[in-house]
mmCIF file of C-alpha atoms in Angstrom:
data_model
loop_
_atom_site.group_PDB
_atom_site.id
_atom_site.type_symbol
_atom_site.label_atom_id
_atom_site.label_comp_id
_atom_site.label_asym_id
_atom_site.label_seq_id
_atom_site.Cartn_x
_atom_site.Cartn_y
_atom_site.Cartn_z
ATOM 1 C CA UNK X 69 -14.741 -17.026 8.892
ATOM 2 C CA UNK X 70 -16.598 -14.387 10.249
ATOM 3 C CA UNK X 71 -13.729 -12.815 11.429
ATOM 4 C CA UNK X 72 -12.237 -11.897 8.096
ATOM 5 C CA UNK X 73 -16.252 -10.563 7.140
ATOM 6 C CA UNK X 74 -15.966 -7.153 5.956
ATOM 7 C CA UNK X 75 -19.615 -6.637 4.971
ATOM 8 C CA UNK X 76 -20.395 -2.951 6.022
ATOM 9 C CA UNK X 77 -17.218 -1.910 5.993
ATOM 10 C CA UNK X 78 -15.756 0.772 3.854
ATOM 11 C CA UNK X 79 -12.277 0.529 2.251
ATOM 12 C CA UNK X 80 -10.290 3.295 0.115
ATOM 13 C CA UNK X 81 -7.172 1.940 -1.737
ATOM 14 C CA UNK X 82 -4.517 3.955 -3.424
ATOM 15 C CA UNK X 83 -3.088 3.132 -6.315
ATOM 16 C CA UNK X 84 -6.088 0.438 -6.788
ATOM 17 C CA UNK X 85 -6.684 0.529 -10.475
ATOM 18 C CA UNK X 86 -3.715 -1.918 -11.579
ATOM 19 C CA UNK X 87 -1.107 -4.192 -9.695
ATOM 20 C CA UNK X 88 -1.483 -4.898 -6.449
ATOM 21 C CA UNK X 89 -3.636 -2.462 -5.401
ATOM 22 C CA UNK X 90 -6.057 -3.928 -8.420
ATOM 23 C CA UNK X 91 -5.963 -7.556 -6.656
ATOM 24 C CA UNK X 92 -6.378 -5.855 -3.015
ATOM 25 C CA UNK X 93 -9.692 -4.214 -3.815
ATOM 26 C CA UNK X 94 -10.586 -7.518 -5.432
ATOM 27 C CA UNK X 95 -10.414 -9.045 -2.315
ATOM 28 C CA UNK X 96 -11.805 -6.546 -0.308
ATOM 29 C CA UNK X 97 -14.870 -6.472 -2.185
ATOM 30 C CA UNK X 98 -15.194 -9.848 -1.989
ATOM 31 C CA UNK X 99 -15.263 -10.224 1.734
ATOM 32 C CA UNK X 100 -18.030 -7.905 1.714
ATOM 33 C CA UNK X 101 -16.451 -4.424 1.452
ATOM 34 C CA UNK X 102 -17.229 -1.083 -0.134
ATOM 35 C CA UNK X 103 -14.397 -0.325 -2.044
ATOM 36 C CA UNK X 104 -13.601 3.214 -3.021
ATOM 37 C CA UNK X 105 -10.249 4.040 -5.567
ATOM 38 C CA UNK X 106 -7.827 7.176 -5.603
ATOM 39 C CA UNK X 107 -6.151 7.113 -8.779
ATOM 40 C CA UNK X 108 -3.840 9.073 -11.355
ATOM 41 C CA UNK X 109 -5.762 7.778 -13.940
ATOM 42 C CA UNK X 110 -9.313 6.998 -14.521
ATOM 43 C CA UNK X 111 -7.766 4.379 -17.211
ATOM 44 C CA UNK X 112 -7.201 0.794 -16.487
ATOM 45 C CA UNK X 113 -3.916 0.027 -18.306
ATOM 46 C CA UNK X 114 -4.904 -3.876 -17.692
ATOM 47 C CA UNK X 115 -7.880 -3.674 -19.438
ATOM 48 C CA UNK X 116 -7.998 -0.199 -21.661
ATOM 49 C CA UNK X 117 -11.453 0.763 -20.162
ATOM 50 C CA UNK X 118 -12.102 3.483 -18.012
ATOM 51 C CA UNK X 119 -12.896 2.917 -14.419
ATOM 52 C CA UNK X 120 -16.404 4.416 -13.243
ATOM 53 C CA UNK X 121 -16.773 7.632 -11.700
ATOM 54 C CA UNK X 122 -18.868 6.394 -8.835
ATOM 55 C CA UNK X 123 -16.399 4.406 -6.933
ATOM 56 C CA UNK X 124 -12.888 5.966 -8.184
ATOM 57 C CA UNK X 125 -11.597 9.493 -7.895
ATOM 58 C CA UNK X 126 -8.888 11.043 -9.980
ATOM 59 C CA UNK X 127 -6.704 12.466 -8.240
ATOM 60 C CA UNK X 128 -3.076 13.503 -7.415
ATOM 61 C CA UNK X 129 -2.188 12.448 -3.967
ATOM 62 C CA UNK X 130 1.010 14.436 -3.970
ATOM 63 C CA UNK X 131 -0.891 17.737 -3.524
ATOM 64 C CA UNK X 132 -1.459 19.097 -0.200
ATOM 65 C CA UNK X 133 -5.158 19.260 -0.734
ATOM 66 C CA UNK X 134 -6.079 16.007 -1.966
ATOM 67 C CA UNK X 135 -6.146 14.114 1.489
ATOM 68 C CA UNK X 136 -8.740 16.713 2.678
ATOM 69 C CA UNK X 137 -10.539 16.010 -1.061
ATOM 70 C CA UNK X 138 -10.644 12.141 -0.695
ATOM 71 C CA UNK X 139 -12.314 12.092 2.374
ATOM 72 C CA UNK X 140 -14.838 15.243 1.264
ATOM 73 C CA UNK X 141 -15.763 12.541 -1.175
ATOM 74 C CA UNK X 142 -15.417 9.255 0.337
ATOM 75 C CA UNK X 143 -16.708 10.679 4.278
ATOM 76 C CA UNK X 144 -17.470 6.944 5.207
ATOM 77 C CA UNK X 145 -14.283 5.003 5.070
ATOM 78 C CA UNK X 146 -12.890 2.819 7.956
ATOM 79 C CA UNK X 147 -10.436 1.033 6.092
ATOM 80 C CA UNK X 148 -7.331 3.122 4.494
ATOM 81 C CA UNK X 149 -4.766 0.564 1.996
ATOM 82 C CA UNK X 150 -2.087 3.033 0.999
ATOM 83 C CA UNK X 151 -0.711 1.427 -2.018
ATOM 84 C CA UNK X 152 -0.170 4.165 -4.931
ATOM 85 C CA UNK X 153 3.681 3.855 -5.121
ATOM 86 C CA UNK X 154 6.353 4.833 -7.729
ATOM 87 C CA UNK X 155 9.691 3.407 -8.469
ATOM 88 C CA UNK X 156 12.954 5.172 -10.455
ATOM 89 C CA UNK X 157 15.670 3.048 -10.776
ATOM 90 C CA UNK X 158 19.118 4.641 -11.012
ATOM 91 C CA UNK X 159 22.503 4.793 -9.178
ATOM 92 C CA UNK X 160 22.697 6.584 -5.936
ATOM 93 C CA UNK X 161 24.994 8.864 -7.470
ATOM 94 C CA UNK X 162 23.062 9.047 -10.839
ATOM 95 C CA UNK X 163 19.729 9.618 -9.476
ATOM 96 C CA UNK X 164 18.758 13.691 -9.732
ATOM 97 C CA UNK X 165 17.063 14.687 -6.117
ATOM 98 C CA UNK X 166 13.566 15.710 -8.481
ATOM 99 C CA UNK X 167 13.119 12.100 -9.103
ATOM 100 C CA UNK X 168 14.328 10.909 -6.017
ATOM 101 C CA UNK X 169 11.543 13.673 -3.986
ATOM 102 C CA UNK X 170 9.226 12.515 -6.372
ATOM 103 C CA UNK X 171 9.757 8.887 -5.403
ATOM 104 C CA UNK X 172 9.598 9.529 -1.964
ATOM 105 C CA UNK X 173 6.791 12.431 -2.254
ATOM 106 C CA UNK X 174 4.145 9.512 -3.231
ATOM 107 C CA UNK X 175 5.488 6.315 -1.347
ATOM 108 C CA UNK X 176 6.120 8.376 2.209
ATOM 109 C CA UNK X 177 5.075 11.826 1.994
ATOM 110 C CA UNK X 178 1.606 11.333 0.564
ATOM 111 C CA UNK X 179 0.618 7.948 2.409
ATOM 112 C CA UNK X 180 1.495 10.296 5.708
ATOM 113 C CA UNK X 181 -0.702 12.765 4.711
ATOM 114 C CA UNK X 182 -3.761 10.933 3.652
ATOM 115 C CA UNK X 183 -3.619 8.687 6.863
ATOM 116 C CA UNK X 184 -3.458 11.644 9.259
ATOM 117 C CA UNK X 185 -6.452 13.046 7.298
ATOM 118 C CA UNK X 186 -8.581 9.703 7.625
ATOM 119 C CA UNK X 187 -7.608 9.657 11.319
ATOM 120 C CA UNK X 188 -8.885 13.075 11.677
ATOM 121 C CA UNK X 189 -12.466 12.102 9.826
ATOM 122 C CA UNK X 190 -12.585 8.744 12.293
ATOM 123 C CA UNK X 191 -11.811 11.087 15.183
ATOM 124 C CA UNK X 192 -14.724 13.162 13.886
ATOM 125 C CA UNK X 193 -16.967 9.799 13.317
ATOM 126 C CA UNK X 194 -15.683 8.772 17.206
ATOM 127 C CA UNK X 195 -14.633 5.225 15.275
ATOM 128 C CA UNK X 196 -11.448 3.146 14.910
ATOM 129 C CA UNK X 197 -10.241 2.085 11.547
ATOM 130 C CA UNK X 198 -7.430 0.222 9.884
ATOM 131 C CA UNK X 199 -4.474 1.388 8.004
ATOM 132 C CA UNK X 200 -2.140 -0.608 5.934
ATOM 133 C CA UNK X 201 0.521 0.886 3.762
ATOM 134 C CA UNK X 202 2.108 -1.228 1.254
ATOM 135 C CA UNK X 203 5.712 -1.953 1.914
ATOM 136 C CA UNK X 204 8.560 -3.977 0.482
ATOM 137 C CA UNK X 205 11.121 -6.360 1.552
ATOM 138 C CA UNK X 206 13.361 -3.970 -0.714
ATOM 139 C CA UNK X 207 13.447 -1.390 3.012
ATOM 140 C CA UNK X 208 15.657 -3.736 4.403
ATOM 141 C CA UNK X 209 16.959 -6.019 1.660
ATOM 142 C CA UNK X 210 17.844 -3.339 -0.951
ATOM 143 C CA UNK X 211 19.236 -4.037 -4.551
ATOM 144 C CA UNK X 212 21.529 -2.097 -6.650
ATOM 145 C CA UNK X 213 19.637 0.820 -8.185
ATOM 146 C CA UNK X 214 16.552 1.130 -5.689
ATOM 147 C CA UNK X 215 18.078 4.186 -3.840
ATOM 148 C CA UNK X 216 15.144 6.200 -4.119
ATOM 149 C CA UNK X 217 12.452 3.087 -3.576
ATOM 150 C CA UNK X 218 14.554 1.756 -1.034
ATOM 151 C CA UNK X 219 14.468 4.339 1.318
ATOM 152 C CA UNK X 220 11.082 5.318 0.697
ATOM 153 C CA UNK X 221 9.810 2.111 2.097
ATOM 154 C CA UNK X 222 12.175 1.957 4.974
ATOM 155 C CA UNK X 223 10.654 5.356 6.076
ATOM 156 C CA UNK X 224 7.025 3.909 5.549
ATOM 157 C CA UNK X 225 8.010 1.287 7.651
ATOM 158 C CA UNK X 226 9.144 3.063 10.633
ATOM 159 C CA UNK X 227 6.162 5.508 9.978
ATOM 160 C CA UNK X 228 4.026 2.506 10.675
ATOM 161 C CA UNK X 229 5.569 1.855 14.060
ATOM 162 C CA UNK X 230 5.072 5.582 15.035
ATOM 163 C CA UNK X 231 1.483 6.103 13.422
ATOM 164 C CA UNK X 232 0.618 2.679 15.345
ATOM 165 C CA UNK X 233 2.323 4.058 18.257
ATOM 166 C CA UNK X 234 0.362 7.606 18.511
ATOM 167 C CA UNK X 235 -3.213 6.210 16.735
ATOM 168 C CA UNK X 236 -3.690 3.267 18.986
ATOM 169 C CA UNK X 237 -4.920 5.314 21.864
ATOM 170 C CA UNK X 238 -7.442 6.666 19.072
ATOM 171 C CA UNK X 239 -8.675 3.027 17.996
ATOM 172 C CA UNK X 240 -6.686 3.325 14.624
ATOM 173 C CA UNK X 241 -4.380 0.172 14.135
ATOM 174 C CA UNK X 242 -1.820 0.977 11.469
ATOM 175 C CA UNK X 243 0.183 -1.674 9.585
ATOM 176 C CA UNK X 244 2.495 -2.263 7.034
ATOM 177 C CA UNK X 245 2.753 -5.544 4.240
ATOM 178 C CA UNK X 246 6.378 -6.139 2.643
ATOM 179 C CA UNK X 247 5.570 -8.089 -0.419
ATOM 180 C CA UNK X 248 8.532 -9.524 -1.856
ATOM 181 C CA UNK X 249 8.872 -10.345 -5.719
ATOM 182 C CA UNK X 250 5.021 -9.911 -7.622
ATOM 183 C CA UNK X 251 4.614 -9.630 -11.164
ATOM 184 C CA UNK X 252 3.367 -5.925 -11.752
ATOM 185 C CA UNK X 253 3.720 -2.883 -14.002
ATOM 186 C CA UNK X 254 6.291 -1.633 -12.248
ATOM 187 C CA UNK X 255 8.469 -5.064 -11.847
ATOM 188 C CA UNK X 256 7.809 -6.524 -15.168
ATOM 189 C CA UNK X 257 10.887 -5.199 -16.854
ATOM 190 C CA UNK X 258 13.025 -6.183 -13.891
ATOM 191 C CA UNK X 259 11.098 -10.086 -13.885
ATOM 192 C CA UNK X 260 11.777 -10.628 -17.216
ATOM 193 C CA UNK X 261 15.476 -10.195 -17.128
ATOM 194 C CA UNK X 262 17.657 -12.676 -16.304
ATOM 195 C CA UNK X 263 17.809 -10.881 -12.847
ATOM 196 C CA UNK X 264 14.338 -12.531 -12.722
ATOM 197 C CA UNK X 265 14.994 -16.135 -12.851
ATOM 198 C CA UNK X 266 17.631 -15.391 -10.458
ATOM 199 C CA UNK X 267 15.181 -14.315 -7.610
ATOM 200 C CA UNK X 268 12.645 -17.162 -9.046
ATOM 201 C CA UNK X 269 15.674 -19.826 -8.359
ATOM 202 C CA UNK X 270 16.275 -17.911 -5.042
ATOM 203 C CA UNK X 271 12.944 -17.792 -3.513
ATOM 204 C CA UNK X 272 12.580 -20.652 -1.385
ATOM 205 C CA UNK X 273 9.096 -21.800 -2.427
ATOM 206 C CA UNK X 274 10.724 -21.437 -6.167
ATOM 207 C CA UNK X 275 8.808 -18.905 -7.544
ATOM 208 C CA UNK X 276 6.994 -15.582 -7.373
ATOM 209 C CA UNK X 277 4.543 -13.987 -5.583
ATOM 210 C CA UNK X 278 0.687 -13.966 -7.615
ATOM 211 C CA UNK X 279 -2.343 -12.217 -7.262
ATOM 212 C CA UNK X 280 -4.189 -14.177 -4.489
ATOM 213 C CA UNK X 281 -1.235 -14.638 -2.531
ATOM 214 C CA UNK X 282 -1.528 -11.110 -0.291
ATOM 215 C CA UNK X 283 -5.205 -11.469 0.280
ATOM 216 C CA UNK X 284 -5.235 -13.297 3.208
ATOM 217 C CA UNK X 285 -3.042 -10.837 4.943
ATOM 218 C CA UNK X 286 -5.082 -7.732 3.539
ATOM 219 C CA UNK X 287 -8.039 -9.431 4.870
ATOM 220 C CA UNK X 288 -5.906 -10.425 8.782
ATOM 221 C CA UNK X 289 -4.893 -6.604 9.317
ATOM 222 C CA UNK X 290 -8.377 -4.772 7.737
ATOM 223 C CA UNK X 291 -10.280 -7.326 9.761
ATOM 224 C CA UNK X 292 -11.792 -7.847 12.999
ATOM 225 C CA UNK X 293 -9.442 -11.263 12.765
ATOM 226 C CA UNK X 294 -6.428 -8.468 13.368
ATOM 227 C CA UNK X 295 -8.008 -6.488 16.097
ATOM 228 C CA UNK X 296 -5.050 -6.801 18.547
ATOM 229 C CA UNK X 297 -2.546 -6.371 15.804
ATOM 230 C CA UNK X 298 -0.535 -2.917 15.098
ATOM 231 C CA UNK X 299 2.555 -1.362 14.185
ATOM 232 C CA UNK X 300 3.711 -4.612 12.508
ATOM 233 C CA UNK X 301 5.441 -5.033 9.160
ATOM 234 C CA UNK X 302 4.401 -8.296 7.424
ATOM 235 C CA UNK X 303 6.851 -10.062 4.808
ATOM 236 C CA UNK X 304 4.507 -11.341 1.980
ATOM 237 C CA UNK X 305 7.482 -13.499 -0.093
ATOM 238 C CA UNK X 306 7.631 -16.603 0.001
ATOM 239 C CA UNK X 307 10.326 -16.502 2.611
ATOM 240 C CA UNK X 308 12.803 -14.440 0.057
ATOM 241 C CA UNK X 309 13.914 -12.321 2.751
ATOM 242 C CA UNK X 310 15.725 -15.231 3.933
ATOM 243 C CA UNK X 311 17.227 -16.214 0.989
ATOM 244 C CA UNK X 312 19.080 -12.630 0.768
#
């Protein structure tokens, strides 16, 4: 177990306030990380409260300064979980190209730019790190309306290969983690549809993915457990990719 022992380590997640990225800095913590937030919103929507100041900054990743603002603030950080994402749903002919930039300014554009800038502070540091972006099985298995979201993670994806590909000389091992179907802000609309029970029926373990269920590959690919692993994209989904 000592290979998944994170105790020293610092992590940032985006996006960690609610969802996913709430439940991966859960875990994070647990195995003995500092965790450190970039958020929209200092405001939990799970809970109401406000999240402290200390450990979370406000902050619009979309901007070009931001990435250099994170790590002004959080200097330390070995461990980068880029999982602030946004989703539009609409026809590919409906879609306006604002919202569509917009979806793909925060999933691909702005995971980009904070993970060059957090290469550039290791490089400074003369460490390695981890990266992990937060995929989807939607990049390659898309469904009707996820123009936008679709493509956003297929780019993230192949940015993973060629981050991996041009970091590893620098120590940096970047990765990406496809979950498939999870019960979150942005898919409880979708879940609760009859669409829903359709992917539930589908799913060959028979149901969806819940909040402990991507910690043990957080912890694999931000561990010393996934030292030798890089520029791989790992399906989180109950084998739903296979199910089509």
């Amino acid at each position: 177990m000592s290979l998944f022992d994170l105790t020293g380590r610092v992590a940032l997640v985006t996006g960690g306030n609610s969802g996913i990225g709430a439940h991966i800095s859960e875990a994070l913590s647990a195995a003995g990380a500092t965790v450190f937030i970039v958020s929209r919103t200092g405001i939990d929507p799970q809970t109401g409260l406000t999240l402290p100041d200390s450990n979370c900054l406000i902050a619009d990743l979309t901007l070009p300064d931001t990435p250099a603002l994170v790590f002004e603030r959080f200097g330390n950080v070995d461990i980068l979980i880029n999982c602030a994402g946004a989703s539009f749903m609409d026809r590919a002919e409906a879609i306006s190209t604002t919202d569509f930039m917009a979806v793909l300014n925060i999933n691909l554009t702005a995971a980009h730019a904070l993970s060059a800038a957090f290469v550039q502070s290791l490089r400074k540091r003369k460490i390695g790190g981890s990266i992990i972006h937060i995929s989807s099985i939607l990049a390659n298995q898309p469904i009707r309306g996820s123009a936008a979201y679709a493509a956003s993670k297929a780019g993230l994806d192949q940015l993973t290969r060629v981050q991996a590909l041009e970091w590893g000389r620098h120590n940096v091992r970047v990765n990406s983690i496809a979950p498939g179907w999870f019960e979150t802000p942005l898919t409880a609309e979708l879940l609760a549809s009859p669409a829903g029970a359709i992917l539930r029926r589908k799913n060959p373990l028979g149901r969806l993915g819940s909040a402990g269920d991507l910690d043990g590959a957080v912890l694999l690919l931000a561990s010393d457990a996934g030292q030798y692993i890089s520029g791989v994209v790992l399906a989180v989904d109950g084998g739903q990719s296979l199910a089509g």
